[in-house]
Coordinates of C-alpha atoms in Angstrom, one line a residue:
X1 CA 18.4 16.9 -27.3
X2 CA 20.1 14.1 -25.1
X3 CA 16.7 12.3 -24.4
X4 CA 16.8 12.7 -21.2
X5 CA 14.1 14.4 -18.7
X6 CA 14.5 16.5 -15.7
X7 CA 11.4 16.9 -13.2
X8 CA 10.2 20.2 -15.1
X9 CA 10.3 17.6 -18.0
X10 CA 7.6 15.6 -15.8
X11 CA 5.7 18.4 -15.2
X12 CA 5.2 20.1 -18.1
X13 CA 4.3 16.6 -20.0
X14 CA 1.9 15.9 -16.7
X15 CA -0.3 19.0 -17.2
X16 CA -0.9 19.0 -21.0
X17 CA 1.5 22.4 -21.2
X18 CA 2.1 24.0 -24.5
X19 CA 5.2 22.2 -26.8
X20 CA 6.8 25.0 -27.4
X21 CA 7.3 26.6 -23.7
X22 CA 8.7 22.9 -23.1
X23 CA 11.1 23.0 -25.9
X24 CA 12.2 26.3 -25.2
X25 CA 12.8 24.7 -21.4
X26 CA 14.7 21.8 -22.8
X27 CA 17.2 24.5 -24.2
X28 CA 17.5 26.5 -21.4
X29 CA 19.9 26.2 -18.3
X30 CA 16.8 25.2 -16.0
X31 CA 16.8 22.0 -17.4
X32 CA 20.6 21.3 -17.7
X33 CA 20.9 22.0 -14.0
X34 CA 18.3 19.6 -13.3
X35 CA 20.3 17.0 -15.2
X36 CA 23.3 17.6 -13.7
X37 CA 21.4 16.7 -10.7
X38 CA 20.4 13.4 -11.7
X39 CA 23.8 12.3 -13.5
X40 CA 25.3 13.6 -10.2
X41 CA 26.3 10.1 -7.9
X42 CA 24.0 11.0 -5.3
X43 CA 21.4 12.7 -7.5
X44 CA 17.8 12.3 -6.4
X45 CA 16.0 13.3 -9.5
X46 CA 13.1 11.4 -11.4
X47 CA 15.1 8.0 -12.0
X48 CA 14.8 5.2 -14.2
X49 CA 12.7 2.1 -13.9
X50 CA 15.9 0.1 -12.4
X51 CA 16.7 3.2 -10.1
X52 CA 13.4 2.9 -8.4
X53 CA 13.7 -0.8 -8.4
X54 CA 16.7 -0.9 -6.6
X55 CA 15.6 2.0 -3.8
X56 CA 12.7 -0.4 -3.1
X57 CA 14.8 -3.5 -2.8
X58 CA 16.7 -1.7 -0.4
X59 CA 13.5 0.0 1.7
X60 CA 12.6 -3.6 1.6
X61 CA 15.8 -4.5 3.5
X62 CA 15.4 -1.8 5.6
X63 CA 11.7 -3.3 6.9
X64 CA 13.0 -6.9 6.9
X65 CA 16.0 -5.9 9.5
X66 CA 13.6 -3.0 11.1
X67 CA 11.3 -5.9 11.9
X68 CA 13.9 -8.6 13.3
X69 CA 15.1 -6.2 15.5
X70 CA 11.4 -5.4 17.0
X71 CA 10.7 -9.1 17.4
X72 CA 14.2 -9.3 19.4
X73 CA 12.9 -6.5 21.8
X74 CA 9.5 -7.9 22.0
X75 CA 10.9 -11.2 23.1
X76 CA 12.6 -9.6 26.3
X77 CA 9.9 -9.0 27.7
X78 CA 7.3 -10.2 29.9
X79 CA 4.0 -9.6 28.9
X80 CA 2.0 -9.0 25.5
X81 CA 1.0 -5.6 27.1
X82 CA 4.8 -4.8 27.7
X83 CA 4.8 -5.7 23.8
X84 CA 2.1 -3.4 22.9
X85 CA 3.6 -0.7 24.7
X86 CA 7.0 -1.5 23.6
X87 CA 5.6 -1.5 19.8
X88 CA 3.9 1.4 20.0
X89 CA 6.9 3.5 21.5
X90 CA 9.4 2.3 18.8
X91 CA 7.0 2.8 15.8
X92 CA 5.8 6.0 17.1
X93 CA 6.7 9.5 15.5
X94 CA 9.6 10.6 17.7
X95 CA 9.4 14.4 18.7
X96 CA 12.6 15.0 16.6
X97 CA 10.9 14.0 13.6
X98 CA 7.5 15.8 14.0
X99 CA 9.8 19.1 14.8
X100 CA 11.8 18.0 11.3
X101 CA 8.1 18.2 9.6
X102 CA 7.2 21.6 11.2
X103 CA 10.3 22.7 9.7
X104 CA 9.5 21.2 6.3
X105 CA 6.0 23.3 7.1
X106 CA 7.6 25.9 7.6
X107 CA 9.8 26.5 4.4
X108 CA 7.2 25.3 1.6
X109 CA 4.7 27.9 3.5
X110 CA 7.4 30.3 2.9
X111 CA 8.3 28.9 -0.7
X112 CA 4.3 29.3 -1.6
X113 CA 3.9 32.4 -0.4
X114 CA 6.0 33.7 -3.4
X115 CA 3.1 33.2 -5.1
X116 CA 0.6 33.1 -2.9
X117 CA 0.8 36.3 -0.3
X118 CA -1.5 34.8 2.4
X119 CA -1.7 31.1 1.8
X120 CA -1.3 28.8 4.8
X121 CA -0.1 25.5 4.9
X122 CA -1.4 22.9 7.2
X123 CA -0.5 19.3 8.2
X124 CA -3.3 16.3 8.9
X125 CA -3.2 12.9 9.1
X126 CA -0.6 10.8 11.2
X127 CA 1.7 13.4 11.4
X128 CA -1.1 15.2 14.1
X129 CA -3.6 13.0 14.9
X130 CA -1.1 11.4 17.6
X131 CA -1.3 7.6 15.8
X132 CA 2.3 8.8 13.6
X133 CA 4.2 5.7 12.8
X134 CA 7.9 6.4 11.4
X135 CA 7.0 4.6 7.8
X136 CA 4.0 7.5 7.4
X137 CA 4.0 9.9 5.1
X138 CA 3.4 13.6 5.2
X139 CA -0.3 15.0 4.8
X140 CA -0.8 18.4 3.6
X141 CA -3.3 20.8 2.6
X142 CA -2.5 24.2 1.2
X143 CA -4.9 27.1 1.3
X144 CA -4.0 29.7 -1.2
X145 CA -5.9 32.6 0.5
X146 CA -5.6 30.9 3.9
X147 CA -7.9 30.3 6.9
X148 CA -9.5 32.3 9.1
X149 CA -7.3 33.4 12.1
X150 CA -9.2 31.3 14.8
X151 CA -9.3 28.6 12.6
X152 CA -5.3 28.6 11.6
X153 CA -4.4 28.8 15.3
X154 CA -5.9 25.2 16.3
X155 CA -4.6 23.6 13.2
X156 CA -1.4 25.2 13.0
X157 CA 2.0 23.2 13.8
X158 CA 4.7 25.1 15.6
X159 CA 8.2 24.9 14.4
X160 CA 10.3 24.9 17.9
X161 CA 14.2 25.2 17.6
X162 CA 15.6 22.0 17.4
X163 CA 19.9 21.9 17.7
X164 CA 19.9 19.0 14.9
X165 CA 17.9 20.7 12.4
X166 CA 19.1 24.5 12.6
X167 CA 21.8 24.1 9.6
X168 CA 19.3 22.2 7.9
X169 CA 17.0 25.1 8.3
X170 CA 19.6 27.3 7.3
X171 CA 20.6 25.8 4.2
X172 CA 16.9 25.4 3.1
X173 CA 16.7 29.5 4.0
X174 CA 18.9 30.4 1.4
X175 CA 17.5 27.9 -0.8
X176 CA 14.5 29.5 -0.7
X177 CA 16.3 33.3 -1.7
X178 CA 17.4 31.8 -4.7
X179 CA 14.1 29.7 -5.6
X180 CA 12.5 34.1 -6.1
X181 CA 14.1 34.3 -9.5
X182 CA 13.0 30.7 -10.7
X183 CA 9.5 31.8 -9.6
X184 CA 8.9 35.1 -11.6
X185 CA 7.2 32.9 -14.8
X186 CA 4.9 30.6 -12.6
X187 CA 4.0 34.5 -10.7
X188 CA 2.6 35.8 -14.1
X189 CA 1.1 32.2 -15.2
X190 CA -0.6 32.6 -12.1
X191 CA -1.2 36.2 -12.4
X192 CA -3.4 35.6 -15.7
X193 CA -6.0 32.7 -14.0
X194 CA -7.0 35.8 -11.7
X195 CA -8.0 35.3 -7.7
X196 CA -6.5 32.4 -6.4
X197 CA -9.9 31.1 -5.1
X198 CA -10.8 31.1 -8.4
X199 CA -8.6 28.5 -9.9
X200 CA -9.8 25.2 -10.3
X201 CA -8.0 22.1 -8.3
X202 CA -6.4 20.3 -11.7
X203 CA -4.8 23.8 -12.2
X204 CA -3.8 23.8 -9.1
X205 CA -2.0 20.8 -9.3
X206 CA -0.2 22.2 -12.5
X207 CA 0.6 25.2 -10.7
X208 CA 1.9 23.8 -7.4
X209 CA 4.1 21.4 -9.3
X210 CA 5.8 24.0 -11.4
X211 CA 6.3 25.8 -7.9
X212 CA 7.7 22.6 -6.4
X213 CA 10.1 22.1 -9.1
X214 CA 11.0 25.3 -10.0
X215 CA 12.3 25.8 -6.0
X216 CA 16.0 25.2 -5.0
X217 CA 15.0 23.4 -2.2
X218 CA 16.2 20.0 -3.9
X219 CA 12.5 18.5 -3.9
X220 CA 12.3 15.0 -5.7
X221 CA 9.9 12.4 -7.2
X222 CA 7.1 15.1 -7.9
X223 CA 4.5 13.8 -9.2
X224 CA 1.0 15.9 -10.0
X225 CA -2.1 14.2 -10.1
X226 CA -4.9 16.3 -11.1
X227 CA -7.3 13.8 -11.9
X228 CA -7.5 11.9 -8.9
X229 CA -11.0 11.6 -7.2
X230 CA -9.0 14.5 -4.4
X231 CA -6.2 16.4 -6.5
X232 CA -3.2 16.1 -5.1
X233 CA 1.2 16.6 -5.7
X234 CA 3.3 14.0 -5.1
X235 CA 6.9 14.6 -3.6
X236 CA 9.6 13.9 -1.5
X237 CA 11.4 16.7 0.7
X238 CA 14.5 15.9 3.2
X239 CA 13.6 12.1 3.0
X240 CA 9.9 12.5 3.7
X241 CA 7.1 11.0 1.2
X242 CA 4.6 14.1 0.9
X243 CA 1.1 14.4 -0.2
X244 CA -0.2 17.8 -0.6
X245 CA -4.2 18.7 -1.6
X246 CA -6.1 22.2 -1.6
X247 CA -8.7 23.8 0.4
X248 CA -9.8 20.6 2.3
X249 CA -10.9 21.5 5.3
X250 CA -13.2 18.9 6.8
X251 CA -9.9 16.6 6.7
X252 CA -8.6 19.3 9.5
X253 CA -11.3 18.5 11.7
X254 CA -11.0 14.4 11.3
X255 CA -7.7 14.8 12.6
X256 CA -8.8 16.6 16.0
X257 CA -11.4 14.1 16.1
X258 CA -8.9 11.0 16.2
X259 CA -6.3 12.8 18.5
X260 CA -9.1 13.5 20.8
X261 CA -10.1 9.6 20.6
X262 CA -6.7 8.6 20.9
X263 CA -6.5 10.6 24.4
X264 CA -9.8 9.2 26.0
X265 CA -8.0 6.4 27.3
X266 CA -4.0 5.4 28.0
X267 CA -4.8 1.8 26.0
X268 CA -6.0 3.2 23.0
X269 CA -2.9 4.4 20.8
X270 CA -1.1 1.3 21.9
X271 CA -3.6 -0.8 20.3
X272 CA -3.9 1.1 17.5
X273 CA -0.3 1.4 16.6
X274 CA -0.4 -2.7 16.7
X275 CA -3.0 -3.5 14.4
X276 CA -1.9 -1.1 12.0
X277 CA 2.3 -2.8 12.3
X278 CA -0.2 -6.1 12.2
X279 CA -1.8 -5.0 9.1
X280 CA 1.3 -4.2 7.5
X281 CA 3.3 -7.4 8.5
X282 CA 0.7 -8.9 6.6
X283 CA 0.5 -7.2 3.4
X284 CA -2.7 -5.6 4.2
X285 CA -1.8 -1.7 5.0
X286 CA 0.4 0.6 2.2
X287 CA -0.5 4.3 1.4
X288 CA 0.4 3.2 -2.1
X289 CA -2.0 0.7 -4.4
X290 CA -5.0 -1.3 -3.5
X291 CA -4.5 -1.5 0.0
X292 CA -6.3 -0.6 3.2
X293 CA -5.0 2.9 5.0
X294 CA -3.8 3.1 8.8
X295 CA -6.9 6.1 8.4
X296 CA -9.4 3.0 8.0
X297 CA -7.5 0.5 10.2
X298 CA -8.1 2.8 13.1
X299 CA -11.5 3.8 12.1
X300 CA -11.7 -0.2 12.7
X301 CA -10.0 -0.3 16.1
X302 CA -12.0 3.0 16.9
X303 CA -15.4 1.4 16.2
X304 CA -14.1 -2.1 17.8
X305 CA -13.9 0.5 21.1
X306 CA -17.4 1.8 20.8
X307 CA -18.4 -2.0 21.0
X308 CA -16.9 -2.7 24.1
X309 CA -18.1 1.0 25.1
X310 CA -14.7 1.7 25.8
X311 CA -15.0 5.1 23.8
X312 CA -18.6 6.9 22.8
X313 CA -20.3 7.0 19.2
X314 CA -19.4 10.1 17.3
X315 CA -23.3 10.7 17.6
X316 CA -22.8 10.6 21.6
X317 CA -20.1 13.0 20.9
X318 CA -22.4 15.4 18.9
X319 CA -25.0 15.3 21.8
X320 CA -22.6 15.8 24.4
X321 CA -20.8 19.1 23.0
X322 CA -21.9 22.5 23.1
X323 CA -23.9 23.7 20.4
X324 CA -21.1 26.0 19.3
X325 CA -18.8 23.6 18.8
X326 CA -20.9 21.3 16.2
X327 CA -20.2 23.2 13.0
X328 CA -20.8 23.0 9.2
X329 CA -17.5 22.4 7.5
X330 CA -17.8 22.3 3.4
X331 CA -21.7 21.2 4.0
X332 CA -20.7 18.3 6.3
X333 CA -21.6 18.3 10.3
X334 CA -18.7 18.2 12.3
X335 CA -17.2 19.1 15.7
X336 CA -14.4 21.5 16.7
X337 CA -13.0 19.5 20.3
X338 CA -11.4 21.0 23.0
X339 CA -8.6 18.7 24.7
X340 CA -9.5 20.6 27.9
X341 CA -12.7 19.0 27.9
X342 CA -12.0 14.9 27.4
X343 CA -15.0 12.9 28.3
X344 CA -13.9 10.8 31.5
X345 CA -12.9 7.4 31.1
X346 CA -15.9 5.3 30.6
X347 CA -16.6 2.5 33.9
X348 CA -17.2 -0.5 31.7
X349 CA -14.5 -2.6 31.1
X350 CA -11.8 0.0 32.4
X351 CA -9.6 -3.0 33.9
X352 CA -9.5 -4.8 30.2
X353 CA -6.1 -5.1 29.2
X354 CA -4.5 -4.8 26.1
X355 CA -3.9 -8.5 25.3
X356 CA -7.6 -8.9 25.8
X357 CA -8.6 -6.2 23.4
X358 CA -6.5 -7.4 20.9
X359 CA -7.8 -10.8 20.7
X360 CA -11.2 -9.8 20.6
X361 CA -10.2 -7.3 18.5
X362 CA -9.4 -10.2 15.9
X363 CA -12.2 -12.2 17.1
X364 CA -14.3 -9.3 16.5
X365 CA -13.6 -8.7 13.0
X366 CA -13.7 -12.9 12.2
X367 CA -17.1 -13.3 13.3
X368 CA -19.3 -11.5 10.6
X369 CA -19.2 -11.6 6.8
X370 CA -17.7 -7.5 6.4
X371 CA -18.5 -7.6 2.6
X372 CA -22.3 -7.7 3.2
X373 CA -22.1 -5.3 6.1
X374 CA -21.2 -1.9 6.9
X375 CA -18.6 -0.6 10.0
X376 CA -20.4 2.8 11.2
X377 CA -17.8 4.6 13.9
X378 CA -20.8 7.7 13.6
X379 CA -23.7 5.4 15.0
X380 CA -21.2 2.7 16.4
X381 CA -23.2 0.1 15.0
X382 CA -22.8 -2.8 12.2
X383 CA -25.2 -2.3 9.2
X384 CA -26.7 -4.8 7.3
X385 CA -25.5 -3.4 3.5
X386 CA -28.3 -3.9 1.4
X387 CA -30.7 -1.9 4.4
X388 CA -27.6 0.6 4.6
X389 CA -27.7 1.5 1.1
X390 CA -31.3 2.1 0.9
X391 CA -30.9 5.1 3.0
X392 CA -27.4 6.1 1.7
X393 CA -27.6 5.4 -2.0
X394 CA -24.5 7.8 -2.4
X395 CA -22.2 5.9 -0.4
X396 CA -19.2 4.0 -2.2
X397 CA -20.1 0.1 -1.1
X398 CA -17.2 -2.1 -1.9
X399 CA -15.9 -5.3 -0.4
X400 CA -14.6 -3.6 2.5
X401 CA -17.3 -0.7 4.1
X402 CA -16.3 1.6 6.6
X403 CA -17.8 4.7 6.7
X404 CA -16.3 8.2 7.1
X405 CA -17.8 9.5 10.7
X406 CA -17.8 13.1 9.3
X407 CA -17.3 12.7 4.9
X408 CA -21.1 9.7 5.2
X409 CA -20.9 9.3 1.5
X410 CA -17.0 7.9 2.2
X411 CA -15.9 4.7 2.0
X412 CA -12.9 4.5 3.3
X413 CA -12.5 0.4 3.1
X414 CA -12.9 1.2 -0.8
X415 CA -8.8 1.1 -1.6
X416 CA -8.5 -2.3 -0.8
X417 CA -8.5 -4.5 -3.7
X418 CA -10.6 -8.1 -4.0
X419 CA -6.3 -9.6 -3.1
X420 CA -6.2 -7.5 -0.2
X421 CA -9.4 -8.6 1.4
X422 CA -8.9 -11.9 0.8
X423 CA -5.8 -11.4 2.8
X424 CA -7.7 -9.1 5.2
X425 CA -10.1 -12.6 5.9
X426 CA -7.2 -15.0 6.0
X427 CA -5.0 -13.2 8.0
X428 CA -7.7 -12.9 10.8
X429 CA -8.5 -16.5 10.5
X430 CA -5.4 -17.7 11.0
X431 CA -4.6 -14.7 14.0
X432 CA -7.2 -16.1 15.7
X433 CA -5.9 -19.7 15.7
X434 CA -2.6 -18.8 17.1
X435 CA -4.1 -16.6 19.6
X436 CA -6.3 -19.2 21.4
X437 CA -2.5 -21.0 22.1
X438 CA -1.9 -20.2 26.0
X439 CA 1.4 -19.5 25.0
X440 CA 0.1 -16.4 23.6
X441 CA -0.5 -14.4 26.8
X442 CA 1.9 -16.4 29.0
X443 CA 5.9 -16.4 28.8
X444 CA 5.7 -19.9 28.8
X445 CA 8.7 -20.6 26.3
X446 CA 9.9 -18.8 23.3
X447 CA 8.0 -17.1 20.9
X448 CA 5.3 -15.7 22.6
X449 CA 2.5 -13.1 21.9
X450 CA 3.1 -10.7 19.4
X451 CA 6.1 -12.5 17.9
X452 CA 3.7 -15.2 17.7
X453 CA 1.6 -13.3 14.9
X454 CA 4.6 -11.4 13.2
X455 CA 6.5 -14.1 12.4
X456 CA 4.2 -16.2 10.0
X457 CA 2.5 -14.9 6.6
X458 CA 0.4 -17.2 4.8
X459 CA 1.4 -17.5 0.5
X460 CA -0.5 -14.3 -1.1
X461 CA 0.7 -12.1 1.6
X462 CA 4.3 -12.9 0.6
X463 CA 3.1 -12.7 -3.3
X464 CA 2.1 -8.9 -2.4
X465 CA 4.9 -8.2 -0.8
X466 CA 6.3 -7.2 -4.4
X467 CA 3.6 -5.0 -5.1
X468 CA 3.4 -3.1 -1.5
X469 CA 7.3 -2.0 -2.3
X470 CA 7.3 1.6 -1.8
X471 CA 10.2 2.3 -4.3
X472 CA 8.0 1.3 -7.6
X473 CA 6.8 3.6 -9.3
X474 CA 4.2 1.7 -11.5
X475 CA 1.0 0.6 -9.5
X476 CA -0.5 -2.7 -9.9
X477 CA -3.7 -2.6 -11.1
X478 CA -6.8 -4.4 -9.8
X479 CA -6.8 -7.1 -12.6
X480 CA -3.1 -8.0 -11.5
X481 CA -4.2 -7.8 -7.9
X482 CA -7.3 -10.0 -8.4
X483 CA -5.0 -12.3 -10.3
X484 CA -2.8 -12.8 -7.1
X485 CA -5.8 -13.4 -5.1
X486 CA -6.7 -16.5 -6.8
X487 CA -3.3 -18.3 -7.0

């Protein structure tokens, strides 16, 4: 044996599988046609330590002039709510690229249903809850028996034709044919657990990786982790960072409820799409490590809205909708939303422009000590902790607590690591120095607004800007984080 390992290799070691099916794979052509794959020169197979190392020094690259370029744009214009505006429309998801994840939708619902006859596939997240950024990765649930028909039609993404993608589609097509024959020993592996309801999730996880990597679609970096607090696979499919889970259907319904959020009110996205580029400039927002999520940034912005009663509680929500429509979703109380039926614009503070929300956005966020309090987007309110934990001794209080409007045991400010707080504190500090300047909302002279707060980092964020590197595949761990925190 050469030493080397292919992503079956990965798999097979990640789920604890029996030696001797793996060294029976290592002899088999399976595994010399994954090699070939990664020796190839533009192989995209599980790669080395320096291989990763050098794909996130050039994503790095790819931010760094990604991000000169925006400030170049924002400066020809006129006003800090032309720069919101302007922000939001370049980071945005464009309708090319959400049609190019329909697609990708499309063919691993066909892939899985090799095994799985009348699974469903569904996306959540940015992708659909209308807050997509570019940088975002794909969300995914799978549902091995599926959903019930009503409930598969409003989650379901549509896959229209698209001119660019229609090779694309084709090719993965008769990928797909081929991927049958790989499949036949995962079919009776899966065959033996019985009822596919019955499987438990860190089988799952086995299972769906084998699938993945099995496939012909050319799927890369998979990477199964069954013991995370939700079970998930790891991969990459035609460029795109994917994150697929099982049977989790409340997340279905927390996407509807930010898209119907995000379409209360015209100023809304635009504001949410800059804290989150805010949060990032700053070394405060990844989907990887210790960080805080765009999900919980724009629970943040959401709840900031409440405050300004710009956009109802969740609880006003609740009260308002029909009783139909408020629904027990795996033993949590939720809401299925019509779009039809928006709530109109609220009166107060409809003429508040965007510059003006932002700043007191920051100022917002400055003004109370979040560590000993907790952000409630259900009630709309600010909790005092320790009064907050006597009634919800299950919730997950960290340094950072948000809670989940539908999942109350949730803290969704948990990722973020002591470092990232700490940055989280400073970064609003300093924000809201530079924001009292008058050059911030007036074009007096150049920089102005926006570029105003992208163009400085204090000295951690640029010490995490190592770790936040999507490319590496080792995660820094809170003790390392911590470490940075205090330098």
């Amino acid at each position: 044996m050469n030493g080397k390992i292919c992503e079956l290799c990965t798999v097979f070691v990640a789920n604890a599988q029996n030696g001797d099916v793996w060294q029976k794979h290592v002899g088999g052509k399976k595994h010399q046609e994954k090699l070939s794959r990664l020796d190839a020169p533009n192989g995209t197979s599980q790669e080395s330590d320096g291989g990763s190392s050098t794909r996130g020094t050039e994503q790095t690259n790819q931010h760094e002039q990604s991000h000169r370029h925006l400030l170049q744009s924002l400066n020809k214009t006129q006003s800090v709510d032309e720069q919101m505006t302007m922000l939001s429309a370049l980071q945005q998801l464009t309708s090319d690229e959400v049609q190019k994840r329909a697609v990708m939708i499309e063919i691993l619902e066909e892939l899985f249903r090799h095994i799985f006859p009348t699974c469903c596939i569904v996306p959540f997240g940015s992708t659909v809850n209308n807050f997509g950024m570019r940088s975002g990765d794909l969300d995914l649930v799978l549902f091995p028996s599926g959903l019930a028909a009503a409930e598969h039609e409003m989650f379901k993404m549509e896959a229209l034709t698209v001119k660019s993608l229609a090779q694309k589609k084709k090719k993965l097509k008769i990928a797909l044919k081929r991927s049958k024959l790989s499949l036949d020993t995962v079919v009776k592996e899966v065959e033996e657990l019985g009822p596919c309801d019955k499987i438990d999730l860190e089988k799952m996880v086995g299972i769906t990786s084998n699938i993945l990597a099995n496939s012909n679609l050319q799927i890369t970096s998979i990477r199964p982790l069954p013991t995370a607090s939700v079970p998930i696979v790891k991969f990459s499919l035609m460029g795109i960072s994917c994150d697929l889970s099982f049977n989790n259907r409340i997340v279905l319904y927390n996407s509807a409820l930010l898209k119907h959020y995000s379409l209360m009110d015209e100023r809304i996205k635009p504001l949410v799409m800059t804290v989150s580029y805010w949060a990032r400039y700053h070394g405060i927002r990844s989907s990887r490590g210790h960080y805080l999520t765009t999900y919980c940034l724009t629970w943040m912005v959401l709840h900031y809205l409440q405050t300004e009663n710009i956009l109802p509680t969740i609880k006003d929500l609740m009260n308002l909708s029909e009783a139909k429509d408020v629904l027990s979703v795996d033993g949590r109380k939720c809401m299925a939303l019509s779009y039809s039926n928006l709530p109109k614009q609220r009166q107060s503070n409809k003429d508040c422009t965007l510059v003006h929300l932002l700043m007191n956005f920051f100022k917002y966020y400055n003004s109370f000590d979040m560590s000993n309090t907790v952000i409630c987007p259900y009630s709309g309110c600010l909790e005092p902790l320790s009064e907050f934990m006597s009634e919800n001794e299950l919730f997950q209080q960290s340094l950072l607590n948000v809670q989940d409007p539908y999942e109350t045991s949730r803290n969704v400010g948990k990722t973020a690591s002591a470092a990232v707080y700490e940055q989280l504190r400073k970064s609003l500090e300093e924000t809201c120095e530079i924001i009292t300047d008058p050059n911030f909302t007036i074009k007096i002279e150049k920089p102005f607004g926006l570029e105003m707060i992208l163009s400085q980092r204090n000295e951690i964020s640029e010490e995490m800007k190592g770790f936040a590197s999507r490319g590496k595949r080792k995660r820094s761990t809170q003790k390392e984080l911590n470490k940075v925190a205090k330098t």
